[in-house]
Amino acid sequence: MYTNNNQFNRRRFLMTTGVLMAGTLAFRQNLFGQVKGDGPVQQINKAAATAKINVTKLRGNISMVEGSGGNIAVLNGPDGKLLVDAGIDVSKAHLIPALHSISNKPIKVLINSHWHFDHTSGNVWMHEAGATIISQDVTRARLSQKVYQPEWDYTFDPLPKGGIPSIVYKNEFTKDFNGETIQVKTYKPAHTDGDSSIYFPKADILHVADTFWNAYYPFIDYATGGSIDGMIAAADLNVKQTTKHTIVIPGHGAIGNRDQLIRFHEMLATVRDSVARLKKQGRSLHEVIAAKPTAPFDPVFGNYVIKGDFFTKLVYRGV
């Protein structure tokens, strides 16, 4: 049954949240290259304003909500709702009824997995709805300042005061809520310099955010401390934190499991080694891209926004 749900969620995800970033392809030959007019952030926001929101019940009163940027986890119960990530603010009109379909309990706690706008721009309205916002200290710092992302050619402004986390942690954090003792742990710099995993031990559900894009090549944000080696280390840690029974919530993609984490780790490590070997031979970025080091993995991981050539560029930068 779990496998069938996973396949169903994958198809549904492709039809809904995929549009959040796929729309940018009409405006760029290279998704993150220079272009006149709207860039990826503007196009993602436009798509998010009308994207359908889907709710999938997992186990232990925990659901995954898809359609507003990164995947959101919701723990529902007598204490109210605890959310992991806030999605994109322009999705508010669609996200509120989706959350109400779980229950009419208020949002009481919001944990930010990292700073990226597709996981945090909803912070402000969720705080206004009553949520206490929690994050790693590095994430709060990023949300409190201007951040220029060269790959997107976009400067993110600080969030308004209400969207800034009021409770921070440096390495680990625990929260008792609705019968769960939620365990939050930081990674060393990986996708960004402020990534965290959030584990619900009673339900055995692990939200690993953007350290795992299920069946997709991931974005690596070098501008704010990310690296391919850090992504590989985080992927290895994710495998070690799970068993065959663990439900894994990725930052993007369908609900996952340990086997998929293993395949993701193998892809990252293999592509990294191939690109590093070619670069060590003195080959230019253009020559390495032409060598197609991602080719064995493209049928599985190359069907979303980041294609093999661009992922090769990201890896080349970090080796």
Coordinates of C-alpha atoms in Angstrom, one line a residue:
M1 CA 0.0 0.0 0.0
Y2 CA 2.8 2.4 0.8
T3 CA 4.4 1.8 -2.6
N4 CA 1.1 2.6 -4.3
N5 CA 0.6 5.8 -2.3
N6 CA 4.2 6.8 -3.2
Q7 CA 3.5 6.3 -6.9
F8 CA 0.2 8.2 -6.6
N9 CA 1.8 11.1 -4.7
R10 CA 4.6 11.3 -7.3
R11 CA 2.1 11.6 -10.2
R12 CA 0.1 14.2 -8.3
F13 CA 3.2 16.1 -7.3
L14 CA 4.3 16.3 -11.0
M15 CA 0.9 17.7 -11.9
T16 CA 0.9 20.3 -9.2
T17 CA 4.0 21.6 -7.5
G18 CA 6.0 20.8 -10.6
V19 CA 4.5 23.9 -12.2
L20 CA 6.1 26.1 -9.6
M21 CA 9.4 25.9 -11.2
A22 CA 8.8 24.3 -14.5
G23 CA 7.2 27.5 -15.7
T24 CA 10.5 29.3 -15.6
L25 CA 11.8 27.2 -18.5
A26 CA 9.8 29.2 -21.0
F27 CA 11.8 32.2 -20.0
R28 CA 15.3 30.7 -19.9
Q29 CA 17.4 28.4 -22.0
N30 CA 19.3 27.8 -18.8
L31 CA 17.0 28.0 -15.8
F32 CA 19.4 30.1 -13.7
G33 CA 21.0 32.2 -16.4
Q34 CA 20.5 35.8 -17.3
V35 CA 17.3 36.8 -19.0
K36 CA 15.2 40.0 -19.5
G37 CA 11.9 40.1 -17.8
D38 CA 10.7 37.9 -15.0
G39 CA 13.1 35.4 -13.5
P40 CA 12.6 32.1 -11.6
V41 CA 11.4 33.7 -8.3
Q42 CA 8.8 35.8 -10.0
Q43 CA 7.6 32.9 -12.1
I44 CA 7.5 30.5 -9.2
N45 CA 5.4 33.0 -7.2
K46 CA 3.0 33.4 -10.1
A47 CA 2.5 29.7 -10.4
A48 CA 2.2 29.2 -6.6
A49 CA -0.6 31.7 -6.5
T50 CA -2.9 29.3 -8.4
A51 CA -1.3 25.9 -7.7
K52 CA -3.6 23.2 -6.2
I53 CA -2.7 22.1 -2.7
N54 CA -2.8 18.4 -1.9
V55 CA -2.9 16.8 1.6
T56 CA -1.7 13.2 2.1
K57 CA -2.2 11.5 5.5
L58 CA 0.8 9.6 6.6
R59 CA 0.8 8.1 10.1
G60 CA 0.5 9.3 13.7
N61 CA -1.7 12.4 12.9
I62 CA 1.0 13.6 10.5
S63 CA 0.2 14.7 7.0
M64 CA 2.3 16.0 4.1
V65 CA 1.0 19.1 2.3
E66 CA 2.2 19.7 -1.3
G67 CA 1.7 22.6 -3.7
S68 CA 3.1 25.6 -1.9
G69 CA 6.8 25.4 -2.7
G70 CA 8.6 22.9 -0.5
N71 CA 6.8 20.0 1.1
I72 CA 5.2 20.9 4.4
A73 CA 4.7 18.4 7.3
V74 CA 1.7 18.9 9.6
L75 CA 1.4 17.3 13.1
N76 CA -2.2 17.8 14.2
G77 CA -3.7 17.2 17.6
P78 CA -5.2 18.6 20.8
D79 CA -2.3 21.1 21.1
G80 CA -3.0 22.5 17.7
K81 CA -0.9 22.2 14.5
L82 CA 2.8 22.0 14.3
L83 CA 4.2 22.7 10.8
V84 CA 7.6 22.1 9.2
D85 CA 8.0 24.8 6.7
A86 CA 5.6 27.5 5.6
G87 CA 5.6 27.3 1.8
I88 CA 5.1 30.4 -0.4
D89 CA 3.1 33.3 0.9
V90 CA 1.0 33.8 -2.2
S91 CA -0.4 30.3 -1.6
K92 CA -2.1 31.4 1.5
A93 CA -5.7 31.5 0.0
H94 CA -5.3 27.8 -1.0
L95 CA -3.2 26.6 1.8
I96 CA -5.6 27.7 4.6
P97 CA -8.5 25.5 3.4
A98 CA -6.1 22.6 2.9
L99 CA -4.9 22.9 6.5
H100 CA -8.6 23.2 7.6
S101 CA -9.3 19.9 5.8
I102 CA -6.9 18.3 8.4
S103 CA -8.7 20.0 11.3
N104 CA -9.9 23.3 12.5
K105 CA -7.1 23.5 15.1
P106 CA -4.9 26.6 14.9
I107 CA -1.3 26.7 13.8
K108 CA 0.7 26.9 17.0
V109 CA 4.3 26.0 16.0
L110 CA 6.3 26.5 12.8
I111 CA 9.7 25.1 12.3
N112 CA 11.8 26.4 9.3
S113 CA 14.1 23.7 7.8
H114 CA 16.3 26.4 6.1
W115 CA 16.0 29.9 4.7
H116 CA 14.8 29.5 1.1
F117 CA 11.8 31.5 0.2
D118 CA 9.7 28.5 -1.1
H119 CA 9.9 27.2 2.5
T120 CA 9.7 30.4 4.5
S121 CA 7.9 33.2 2.7
G122 CA 4.6 32.1 4.4
N123 CA 6.2 32.8 7.8
V124 CA 4.6 36.2 8.2
W125 CA 0.9 35.1 7.8
M126 CA 1.5 32.0 9.8
H127 CA 2.9 34.1 12.7
E128 CA -0.1 36.4 12.4
A129 CA -2.3 33.2 12.7
G130 CA -0.6 32.4 16.0
A131 CA 2.4 30.4 15.1
T132 CA 5.6 30.6 17.1
I133 CA 8.5 30.3 14.6
I134 CA 11.6 28.2 15.3
S135 CA 14.8 27.8 13.3
Q136 CA 18.5 27.3 13.4
D137 CA 20.4 30.5 14.3
V138 CA 22.0 30.6 10.8
T139 CA 18.6 30.4 9.2
R140 CA 17.2 33.3 11.3
A141 CA 20.3 35.4 10.3
R142 CA 19.6 34.7 6.6
L143 CA 16.0 35.6 7.0
S144 CA 17.0 38.9 8.7
Q145 CA 19.2 40.3 6.0
K146 CA 19.3 40.8 2.2
V147 CA 20.6 37.8 0.4
Y148 CA 21.7 37.9 -3.3
Q149 CA 21.3 34.6 -5.1
P150 CA 23.5 34.8 -8.3
E151 CA 22.2 31.6 -9.8
W152 CA 18.7 33.2 -9.8
D153 CA 20.0 36.8 -10.3
Y154 CA 17.6 37.8 -7.5
T155 CA 18.0 39.7 -4.2
F156 CA 15.8 38.5 -1.3
D157 CA 14.8 41.2 1.1
P158 CA 14.7 40.4 4.9
L159 CA 11.4 39.0 6.0
P160 CA 9.2 41.4 8.0
K161 CA 9.7 41.2 11.8
G162 CA 6.7 38.9 12.3
G163 CA 8.3 36.3 9.9
I164 CA 11.6 36.1 11.7
P165 CA 11.9 33.1 14.0
S166 CA 11.7 34.0 17.7
I167 CA 13.1 30.7 19.0
V168 CA 16.5 29.6 17.7
Y169 CA 18.8 26.7 18.2
K170 CA 22.5 26.1 17.3
N171 CA 22.8 22.3 16.9
E172 CA 19.7 20.5 18.3
F173 CA 16.2 21.2 19.5
T174 CA 13.4 19.2 21.0
K175 CA 9.7 20.0 21.2
D176 CA 7.0 18.1 23.0
F177 CA 3.8 18.5 21.1
N178 CA 0.7 16.4 20.5
G179 CA 2.3 13.4 22.2
E180 CA 5.4 13.5 20.0
T181 CA 8.9 14.6 21.1
I182 CA 10.0 16.2 17.9
Q183 CA 13.8 16.0 17.4
V184 CA 15.4 18.7 15.3
K185 CA 19.1 18.3 14.3
T186 CA 21.3 20.5 12.1
Y187 CA 23.5 19.3 9.2
K188 CA 26.9 20.7 8.4
P189 CA 26.5 23.0 5.4
A190 CA 24.9 21.0 2.6
H191 CA 22.0 22.5 0.5
T192 CA 22.7 25.8 2.4
D193 CA 24.6 26.6 5.6
G194 CA 21.5 26.3 7.7
D195 CA 19.8 23.0 7.0
S196 CA 17.9 21.0 9.6
S197 CA 16.1 17.6 9.8
I198 CA 13.0 17.2 11.8
Y199 CA 12.1 13.7 13.2
F200 CA 8.9 12.5 14.6
P201 CA 10.0 9.4 16.5
K202 CA 6.6 7.9 17.5
A203 CA 5.4 8.0 13.9
D204 CA 8.9 7.3 12.6
I205 CA 8.7 10.1 10.0
L206 CA 11.7 12.1 9.0
H207 CA 11.5 15.5 7.2
V208 CA 14.9 16.1 5.6
A209 CA 13.9 19.1 3.5
D210 CA 16.1 20.1 0.6
T211 CA 19.0 17.8 1.6
F212 CA 16.9 15.3 -0.4
W213 CA 15.0 15.9 -3.7
N214 CA 13.2 12.6 -4.3
A215 CA 14.1 11.4 -7.9
Y216 CA 15.3 14.9 -8.9
Y217 CA 18.7 16.5 -9.2
P218 CA 18.9 19.0 -6.3
F219 CA 19.8 22.7 -6.3
I220 CA 23.0 23.5 -4.3
D221 CA 23.1 27.0 -2.9
Y222 CA 26.8 27.9 -3.0
A223 CA 25.9 31.5 -2.3
T224 CA 24.8 30.7 1.2
G225 CA 27.3 28.0 2.1
G226 CA 26.0 24.9 0.3
S227 CA 28.4 22.4 -1.4
I228 CA 28.3 19.1 -3.2
D229 CA 30.4 17.4 -0.6
G230 CA 28.1 18.7 2.1
M231 CA 25.1 17.3 0.2
I232 CA 26.8 13.9 0.0
A233 CA 27.5 14.0 3.8
A234 CA 23.9 15.0 4.5
A235 CA 22.6 12.2 2.2
D236 CA 24.8 9.7 4.0
L237 CA 23.5 10.9 7.4
N238 CA 19.9 10.7 6.2
V239 CA 20.4 7.0 5.3
K240 CA 21.9 6.3 8.7
Q241 CA 19.0 8.0 10.5
T242 CA 16.4 5.8 8.8
T243 CA 15.2 2.2 8.6
K244 CA 13.1 0.4 6.0
H245 CA 10.0 1.5 8.1
T246 CA 10.8 5.2 8.1
I247 CA 8.7 7.6 6.0
V248 CA 10.8 10.3 4.5
I249 CA 9.5 13.7 3.6
P250 CA 11.8 15.3 1.0
G251 CA 12.0 19.0 0.3
H252 CA 10.7 18.3 -3.2
G253 CA 9.3 15.2 -4.8
A254 CA 7.1 12.4 -3.6
I255 CA 7.0 10.8 -0.2
G256 CA 10.2 8.7 0.1
N257 CA 11.8 5.9 1.9
R258 CA 15.3 4.6 2.8
D259 CA 15.9 2.9 -0.5
Q260 CA 15.3 6.1 -2.3
L261 CA 17.7 7.9 0.1
I262 CA 20.4 5.4 -0.7
R263 CA 19.9 5.8 -4.5
F264 CA 20.0 9.6 -4.1
H265 CA 23.3 9.3 -2.1
E266 CA 24.8 7.0 -4.7
M267 CA 23.9 9.4 -7.5
L268 CA 25.5 12.4 -5.7
A269 CA 28.7 10.5 -4.9
T270 CA 29.0 9.0 -8.4
V271 CA 28.4 12.2 -10.3
R272 CA 30.8 14.1 -7.9
D273 CA 33.6 11.5 -8.5
S274 CA 33.1 11.6 -12.3
V275 CA 33.1 15.4 -12.5
A276 CA 36.1 15.7 -10.1
R277 CA 38.1 13.2 -12.2
L278 CA 37.4 15.1 -15.4
K279 CA 38.2 18.5 -13.8
K280 CA 41.5 17.1 -12.4
Q281 CA 42.4 16.1 -16.0
G282 CA 42.2 19.8 -16.8
R283 CA 38.9 19.8 -18.7
S284 CA 36.9 23.0 -18.8
L285 CA 33.4 23.3 -17.5
H286 CA 32.1 23.2 -21.1
E287 CA 34.1 20.0 -21.8
V288 CA 32.9 18.3 -18.6
I289 CA 29.3 19.1 -19.5
A290 CA 29.9 17.8 -23.0
A291 CA 31.2 14.5 -21.5
K292 CA 27.7 13.9 -19.9
P293 CA 28.8 12.6 -16.5
T294 CA 25.1 12.5 -15.4
A295 CA 24.0 10.4 -18.3
P296 CA 23.4 7.1 -16.3
F297 CA 21.2 9.0 -13.9
D298 CA 19.3 11.4 -16.2
P299 CA 16.4 9.0 -16.9
V300 CA 15.5 9.0 -13.2
F301 CA 16.8 12.3 -11.8
G302 CA 16.7 14.6 -14.9
N303 CA 13.0 15.0 -15.4
Y304 CA 12.4 18.1 -13.2
V305 CA 13.7 21.6 -13.3
I306 CA 17.4 20.9 -12.9
K307 CA 18.7 18.9 -15.8
G308 CA 21.9 17.0 -16.0
D309 CA 23.9 19.7 -17.6
F310 CA 23.1 22.3 -15.0
F311 CA 23.6 19.8 -12.2
T312 CA 27.0 19.1 -13.7
K313 CA 27.8 22.8 -13.5
L314 CA 26.8 22.9 -9.8
V315 CA 29.0 19.9 -9.0
Y316 CA 32.0 21.3 -11.1
R317 CA 31.9 24.4 -9.0
G318 CA 32.4 22.4 -5.8
V319 CA 35.2 20.0 -6.7

